[in-house]
PDB file of C-alpha atoms in Angstrom:
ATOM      1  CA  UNK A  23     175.291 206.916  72.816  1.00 56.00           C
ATOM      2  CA  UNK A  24     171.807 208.847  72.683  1.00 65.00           C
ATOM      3  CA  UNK A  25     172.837 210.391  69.268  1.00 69.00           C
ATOM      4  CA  UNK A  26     173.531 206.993  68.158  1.00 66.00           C
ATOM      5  CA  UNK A  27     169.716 205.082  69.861  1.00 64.00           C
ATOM      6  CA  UNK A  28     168.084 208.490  67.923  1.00 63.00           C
ATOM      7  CA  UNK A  29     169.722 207.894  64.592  1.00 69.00           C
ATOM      8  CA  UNK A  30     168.707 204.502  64.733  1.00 66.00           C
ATOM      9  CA  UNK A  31     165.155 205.388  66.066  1.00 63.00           C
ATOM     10  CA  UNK A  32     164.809 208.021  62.990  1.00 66.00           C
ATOM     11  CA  UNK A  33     165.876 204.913  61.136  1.00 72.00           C
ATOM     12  CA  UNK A  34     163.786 202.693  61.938  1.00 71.00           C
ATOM     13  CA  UNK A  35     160.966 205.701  61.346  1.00 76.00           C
ATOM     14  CA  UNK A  36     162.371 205.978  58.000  1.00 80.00           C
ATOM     15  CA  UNK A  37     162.070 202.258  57.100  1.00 81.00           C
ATOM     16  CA  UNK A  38     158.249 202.336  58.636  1.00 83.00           C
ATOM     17  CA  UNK A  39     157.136 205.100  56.692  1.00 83.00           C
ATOM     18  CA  UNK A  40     158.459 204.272  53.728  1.00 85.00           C
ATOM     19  CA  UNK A  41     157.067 200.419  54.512  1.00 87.00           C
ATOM     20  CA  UNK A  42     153.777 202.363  54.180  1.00 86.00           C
ATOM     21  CA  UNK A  43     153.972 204.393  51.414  1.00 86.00           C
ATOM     22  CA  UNK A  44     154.875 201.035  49.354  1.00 89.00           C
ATOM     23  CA  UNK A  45     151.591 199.421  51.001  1.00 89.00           C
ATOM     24  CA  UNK A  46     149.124 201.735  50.199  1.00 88.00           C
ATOM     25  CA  UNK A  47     150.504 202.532  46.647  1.00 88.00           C
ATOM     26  CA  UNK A  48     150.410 198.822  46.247  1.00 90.00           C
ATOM     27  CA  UNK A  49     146.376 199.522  47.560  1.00 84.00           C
ATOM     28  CA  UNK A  50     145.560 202.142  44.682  1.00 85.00           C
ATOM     29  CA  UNK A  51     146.694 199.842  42.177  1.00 87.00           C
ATOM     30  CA  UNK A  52     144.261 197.310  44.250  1.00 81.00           C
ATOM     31  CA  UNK A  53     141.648 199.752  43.597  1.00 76.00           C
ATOM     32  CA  UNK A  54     142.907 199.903  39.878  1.00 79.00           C
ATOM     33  CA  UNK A  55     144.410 203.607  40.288  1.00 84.00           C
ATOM     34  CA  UNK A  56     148.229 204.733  40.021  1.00 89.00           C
ATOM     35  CA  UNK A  57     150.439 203.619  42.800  1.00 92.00           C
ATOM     36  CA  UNK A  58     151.608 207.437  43.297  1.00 93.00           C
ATOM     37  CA  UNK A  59     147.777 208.397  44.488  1.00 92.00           C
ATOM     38  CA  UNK A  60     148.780 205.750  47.526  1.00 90.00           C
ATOM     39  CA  UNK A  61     151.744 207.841  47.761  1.00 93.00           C
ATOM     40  CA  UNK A  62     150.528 210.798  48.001  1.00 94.00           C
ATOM     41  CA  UNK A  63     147.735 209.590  50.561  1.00 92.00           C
ATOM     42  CA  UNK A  64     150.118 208.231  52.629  1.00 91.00           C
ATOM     43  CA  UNK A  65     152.698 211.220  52.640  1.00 92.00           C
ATOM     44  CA  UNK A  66     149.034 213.254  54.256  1.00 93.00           C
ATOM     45  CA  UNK A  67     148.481 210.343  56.383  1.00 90.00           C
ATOM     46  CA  UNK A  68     152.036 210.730  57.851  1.00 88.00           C
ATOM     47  CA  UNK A  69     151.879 214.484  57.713  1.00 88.00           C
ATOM     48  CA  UNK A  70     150.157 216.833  60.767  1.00 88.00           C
ATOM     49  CA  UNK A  71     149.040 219.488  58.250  1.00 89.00           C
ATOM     50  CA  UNK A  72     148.232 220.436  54.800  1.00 94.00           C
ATOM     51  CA  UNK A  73     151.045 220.070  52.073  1.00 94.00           C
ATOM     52  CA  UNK A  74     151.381 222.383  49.036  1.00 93.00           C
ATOM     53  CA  UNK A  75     151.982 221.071  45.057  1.00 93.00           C
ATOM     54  CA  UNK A  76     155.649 221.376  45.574  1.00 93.00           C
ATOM     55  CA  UNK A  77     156.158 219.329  49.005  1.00 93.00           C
ATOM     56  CA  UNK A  78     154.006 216.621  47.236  1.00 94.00           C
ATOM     57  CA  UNK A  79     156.272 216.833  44.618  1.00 94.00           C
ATOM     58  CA  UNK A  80     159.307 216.926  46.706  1.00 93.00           C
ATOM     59  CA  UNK A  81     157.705 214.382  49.378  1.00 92.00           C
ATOM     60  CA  UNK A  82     156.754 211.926  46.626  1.00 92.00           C
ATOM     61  CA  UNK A  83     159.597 212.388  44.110  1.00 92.00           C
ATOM     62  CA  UNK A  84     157.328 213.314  41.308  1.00 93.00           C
ATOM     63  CA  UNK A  85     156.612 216.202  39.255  1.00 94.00           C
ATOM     64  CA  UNK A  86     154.749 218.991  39.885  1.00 94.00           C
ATOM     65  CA  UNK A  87     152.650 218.652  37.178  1.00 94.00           C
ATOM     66  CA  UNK A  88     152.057 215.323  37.947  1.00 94.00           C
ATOM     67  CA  UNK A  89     151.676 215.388  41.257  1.00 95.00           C
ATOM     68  CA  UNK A  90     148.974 218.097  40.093  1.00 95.00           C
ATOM     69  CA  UNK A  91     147.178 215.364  38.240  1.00 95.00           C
ATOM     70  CA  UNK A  92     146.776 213.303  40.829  1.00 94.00           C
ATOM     71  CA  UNK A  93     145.476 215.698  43.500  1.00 95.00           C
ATOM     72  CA  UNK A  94     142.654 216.151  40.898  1.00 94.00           C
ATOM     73  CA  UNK A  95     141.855 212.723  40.499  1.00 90.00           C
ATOM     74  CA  UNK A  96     142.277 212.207  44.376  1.00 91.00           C
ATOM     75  CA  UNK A  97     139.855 215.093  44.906  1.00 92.00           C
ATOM     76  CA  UNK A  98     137.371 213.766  42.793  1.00 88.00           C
ATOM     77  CA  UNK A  99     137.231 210.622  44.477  1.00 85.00           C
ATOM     78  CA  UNK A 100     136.993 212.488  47.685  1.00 87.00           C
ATOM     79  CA  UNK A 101     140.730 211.229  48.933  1.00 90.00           C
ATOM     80  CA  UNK A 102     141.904 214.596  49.799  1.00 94.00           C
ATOM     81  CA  UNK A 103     140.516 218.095  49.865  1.00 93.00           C
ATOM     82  CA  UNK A 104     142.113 221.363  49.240  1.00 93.00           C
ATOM     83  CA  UNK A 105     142.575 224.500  51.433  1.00 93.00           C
ATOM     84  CA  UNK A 106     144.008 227.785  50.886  1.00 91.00           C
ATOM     85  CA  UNK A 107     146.839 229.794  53.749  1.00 86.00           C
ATOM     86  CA  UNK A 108     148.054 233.227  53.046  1.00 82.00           C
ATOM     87  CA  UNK A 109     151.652 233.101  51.898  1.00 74.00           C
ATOM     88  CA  UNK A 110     153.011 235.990  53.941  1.00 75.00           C
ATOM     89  CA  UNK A 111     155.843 235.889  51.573  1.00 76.00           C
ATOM     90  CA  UNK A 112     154.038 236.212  48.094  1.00 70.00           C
ATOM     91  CA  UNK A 113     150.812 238.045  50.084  1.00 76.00           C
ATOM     92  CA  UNK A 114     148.804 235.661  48.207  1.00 81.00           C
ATOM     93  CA  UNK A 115     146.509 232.674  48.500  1.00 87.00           C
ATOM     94  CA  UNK A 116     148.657 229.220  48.278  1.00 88.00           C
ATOM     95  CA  UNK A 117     146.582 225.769  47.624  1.00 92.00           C
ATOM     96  CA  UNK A 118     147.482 223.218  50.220  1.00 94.00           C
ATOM     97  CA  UNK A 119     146.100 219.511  50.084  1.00 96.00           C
ATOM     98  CA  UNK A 120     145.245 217.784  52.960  1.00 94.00           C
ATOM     99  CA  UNK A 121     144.023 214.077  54.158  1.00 91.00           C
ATOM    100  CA  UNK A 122     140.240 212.962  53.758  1.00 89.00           C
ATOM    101  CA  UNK A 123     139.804 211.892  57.778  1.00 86.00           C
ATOM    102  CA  UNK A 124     136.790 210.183  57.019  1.00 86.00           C
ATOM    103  CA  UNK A 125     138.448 206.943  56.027  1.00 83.00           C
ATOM    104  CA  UNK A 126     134.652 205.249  55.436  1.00 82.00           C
ATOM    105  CA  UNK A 127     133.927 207.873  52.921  1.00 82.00           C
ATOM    106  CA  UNK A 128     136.983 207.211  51.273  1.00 83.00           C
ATOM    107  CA  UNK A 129     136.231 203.264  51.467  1.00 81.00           C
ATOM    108  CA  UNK A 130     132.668 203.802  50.243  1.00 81.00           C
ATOM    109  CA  UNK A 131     133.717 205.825  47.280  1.00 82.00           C
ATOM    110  CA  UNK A 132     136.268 203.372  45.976  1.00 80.00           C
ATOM    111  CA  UNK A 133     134.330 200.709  46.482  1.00 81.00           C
ATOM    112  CA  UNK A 134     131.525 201.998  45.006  1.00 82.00           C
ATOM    113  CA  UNK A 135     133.698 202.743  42.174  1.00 81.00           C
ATOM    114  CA  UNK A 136     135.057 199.504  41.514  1.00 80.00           C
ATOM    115  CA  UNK A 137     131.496 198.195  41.989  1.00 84.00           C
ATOM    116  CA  UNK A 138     130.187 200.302  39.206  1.00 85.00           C
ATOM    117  CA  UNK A 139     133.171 198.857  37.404  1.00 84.00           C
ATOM    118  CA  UNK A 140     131.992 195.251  38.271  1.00 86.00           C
ATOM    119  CA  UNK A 141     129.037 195.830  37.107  1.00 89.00           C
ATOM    120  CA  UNK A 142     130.190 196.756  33.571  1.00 90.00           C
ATOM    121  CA  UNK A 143     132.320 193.803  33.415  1.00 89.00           C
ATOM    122  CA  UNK A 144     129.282 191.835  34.611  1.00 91.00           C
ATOM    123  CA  UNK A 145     127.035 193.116  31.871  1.00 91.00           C
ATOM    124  CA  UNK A 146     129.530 192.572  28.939  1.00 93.00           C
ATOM    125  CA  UNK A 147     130.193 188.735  30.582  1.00 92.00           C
ATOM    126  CA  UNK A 148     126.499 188.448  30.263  1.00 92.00           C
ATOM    127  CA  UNK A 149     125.943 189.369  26.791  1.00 92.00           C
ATOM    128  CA  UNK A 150     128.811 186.590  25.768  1.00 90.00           C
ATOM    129  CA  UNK A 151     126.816 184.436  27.893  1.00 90.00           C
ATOM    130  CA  UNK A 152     123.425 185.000  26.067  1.00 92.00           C
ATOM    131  CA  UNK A 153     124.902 184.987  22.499  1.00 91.00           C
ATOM    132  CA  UNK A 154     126.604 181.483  23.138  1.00 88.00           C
ATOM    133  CA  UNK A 155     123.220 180.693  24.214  1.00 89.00           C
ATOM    134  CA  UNK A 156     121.425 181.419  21.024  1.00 89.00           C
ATOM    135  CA  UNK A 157     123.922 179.523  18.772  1.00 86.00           C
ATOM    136  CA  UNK A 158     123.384 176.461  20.905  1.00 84.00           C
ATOM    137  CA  UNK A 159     119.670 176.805  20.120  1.00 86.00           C
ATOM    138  CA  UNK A 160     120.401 177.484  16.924  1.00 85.00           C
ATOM    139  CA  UNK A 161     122.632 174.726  16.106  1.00 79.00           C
ATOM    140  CA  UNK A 162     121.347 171.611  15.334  1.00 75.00           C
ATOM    141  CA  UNK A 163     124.643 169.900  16.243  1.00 72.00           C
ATOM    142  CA  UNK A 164     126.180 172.011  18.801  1.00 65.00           C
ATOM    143  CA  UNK A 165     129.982 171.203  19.953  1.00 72.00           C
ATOM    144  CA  UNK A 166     130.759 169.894  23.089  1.00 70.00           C
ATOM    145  CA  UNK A 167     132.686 173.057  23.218  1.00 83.00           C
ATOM    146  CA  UNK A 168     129.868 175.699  23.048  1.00 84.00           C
ATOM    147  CA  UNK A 169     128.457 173.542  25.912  1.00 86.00           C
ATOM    148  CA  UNK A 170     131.280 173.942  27.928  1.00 88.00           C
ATOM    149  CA  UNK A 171     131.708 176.959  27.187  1.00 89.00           C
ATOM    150  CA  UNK A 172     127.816 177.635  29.023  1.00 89.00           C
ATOM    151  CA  UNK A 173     128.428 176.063  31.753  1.00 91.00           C
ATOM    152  CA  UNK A 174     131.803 177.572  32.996  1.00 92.00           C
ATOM    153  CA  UNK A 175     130.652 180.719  32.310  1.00 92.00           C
ATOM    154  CA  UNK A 176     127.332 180.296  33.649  1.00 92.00           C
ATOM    155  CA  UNK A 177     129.498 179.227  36.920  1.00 93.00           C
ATOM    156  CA  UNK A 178     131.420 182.753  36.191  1.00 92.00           C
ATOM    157  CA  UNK A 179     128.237 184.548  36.482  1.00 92.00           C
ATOM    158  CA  UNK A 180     127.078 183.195  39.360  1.00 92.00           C
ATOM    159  CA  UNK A 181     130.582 183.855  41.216  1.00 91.00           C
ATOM    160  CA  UNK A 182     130.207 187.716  39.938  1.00 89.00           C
ATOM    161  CA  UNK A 183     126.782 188.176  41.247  1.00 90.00           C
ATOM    162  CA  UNK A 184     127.899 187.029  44.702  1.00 91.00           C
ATOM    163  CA  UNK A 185     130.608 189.160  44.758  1.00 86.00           C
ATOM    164  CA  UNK A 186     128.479 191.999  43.823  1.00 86.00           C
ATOM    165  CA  UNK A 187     125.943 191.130  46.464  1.00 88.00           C
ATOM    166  CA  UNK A 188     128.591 191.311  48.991  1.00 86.00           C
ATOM    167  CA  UNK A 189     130.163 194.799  47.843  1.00 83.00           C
ATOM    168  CA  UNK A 190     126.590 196.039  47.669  1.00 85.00           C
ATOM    169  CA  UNK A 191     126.274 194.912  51.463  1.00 86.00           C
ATOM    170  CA  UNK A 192     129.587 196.146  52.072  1.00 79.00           C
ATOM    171  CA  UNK A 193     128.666 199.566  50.639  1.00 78.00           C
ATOM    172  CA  UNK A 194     125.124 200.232  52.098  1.00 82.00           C
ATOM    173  CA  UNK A 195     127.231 199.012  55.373  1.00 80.00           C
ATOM    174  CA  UNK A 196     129.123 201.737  54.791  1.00 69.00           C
ATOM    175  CA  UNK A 197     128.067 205.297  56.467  1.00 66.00           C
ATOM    176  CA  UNK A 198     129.351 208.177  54.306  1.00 60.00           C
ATOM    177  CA  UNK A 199     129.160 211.293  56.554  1.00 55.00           C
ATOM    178  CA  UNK A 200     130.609 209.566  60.312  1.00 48.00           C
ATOM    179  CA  UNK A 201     134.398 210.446  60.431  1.00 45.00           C
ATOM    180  CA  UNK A 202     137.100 208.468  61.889  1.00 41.00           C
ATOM    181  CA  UNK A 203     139.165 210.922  63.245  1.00 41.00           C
TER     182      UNK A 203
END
């Protein structure tokens, strides 16, 4: 009877952690990166200690190679950070990847990332915006069309620079160096 309440247990274990690795890859697309970066984060999350290139890969069901990819772009962004153990075995240094515990700093750099991307996306919306301008001045009959055109993206503007207000808020909110451990 206990083997049967621990199989179940280990089950249900299963069912969470693999609930979460879904949820945070579905995150990193969020934050317009590959679902497998959420993977990866959450196999550290679940995991006490540093993981090597080939548990990722085993972990995650993805290529080394790939898997090497990632932890480069996941470094970069400050997700993860590397570490090196003596491998008695080899007598040689082994790179290990473990969790960023400072989940703010990891907030503040993606969201500073996708701000800098708003901000892009902002600019080009705002050229449009002025050029549509200058043919309406420029037409002596303008279409209802172009005039529509104004105002709904005038209205599109106005939507973006609220939403960058708040993510600046939210960033300079944000401490970098406190960790959440």
């Amino acid at each position: 009877m206990a083997d049967k309440k621990r199989i179940e247990l280990l089950s249900d274990l299963q069912d969470a952690h693999d609930s979460m690795l879904q949820g945070l890859s579905e995150l990193a697309k969020y934050f317009g990166l590959n679902g497998t970066l959420g993977q990866i984060y959450g196999v550290l999350l679940l995991h006490e200690g540093p993981l090597s290139l080939e548990e990722l890969s085993q972990l995650v069901g993805k290529s080394k190679s790939s898997i090497s990819n990632y932890t480069q772009t996941m470094e970069y962004f400050r997700m993860i950070r590397h570490v090196y153990r003596i491998n008695p075995d080899l007598k040689s240094k082994q790179k290990y990847y473990e969790l960023e515990t400072n989940f703010q700093s990891v907030a503040h750099n993606l969201a500073q990332r996708k701000f800098n991307e708003l901000e892009q996306l902002q600019g080009i919306i705002e050229t449009s915006f002025t050029q549509l301008k200058m043919i309406r001045k420029t037409t002596e009959k303008p279409e209802l069309t172009i005039d529509i055109q104004i105002e709904r993206i005038g209205l599109l503007l106005s939507l973006l620079n609220i939403i960058t207000e708040l993510i600046t808020i939210w960033i300079e909110a944000l401490p970098e160096n406190s960790s959440l451990q």
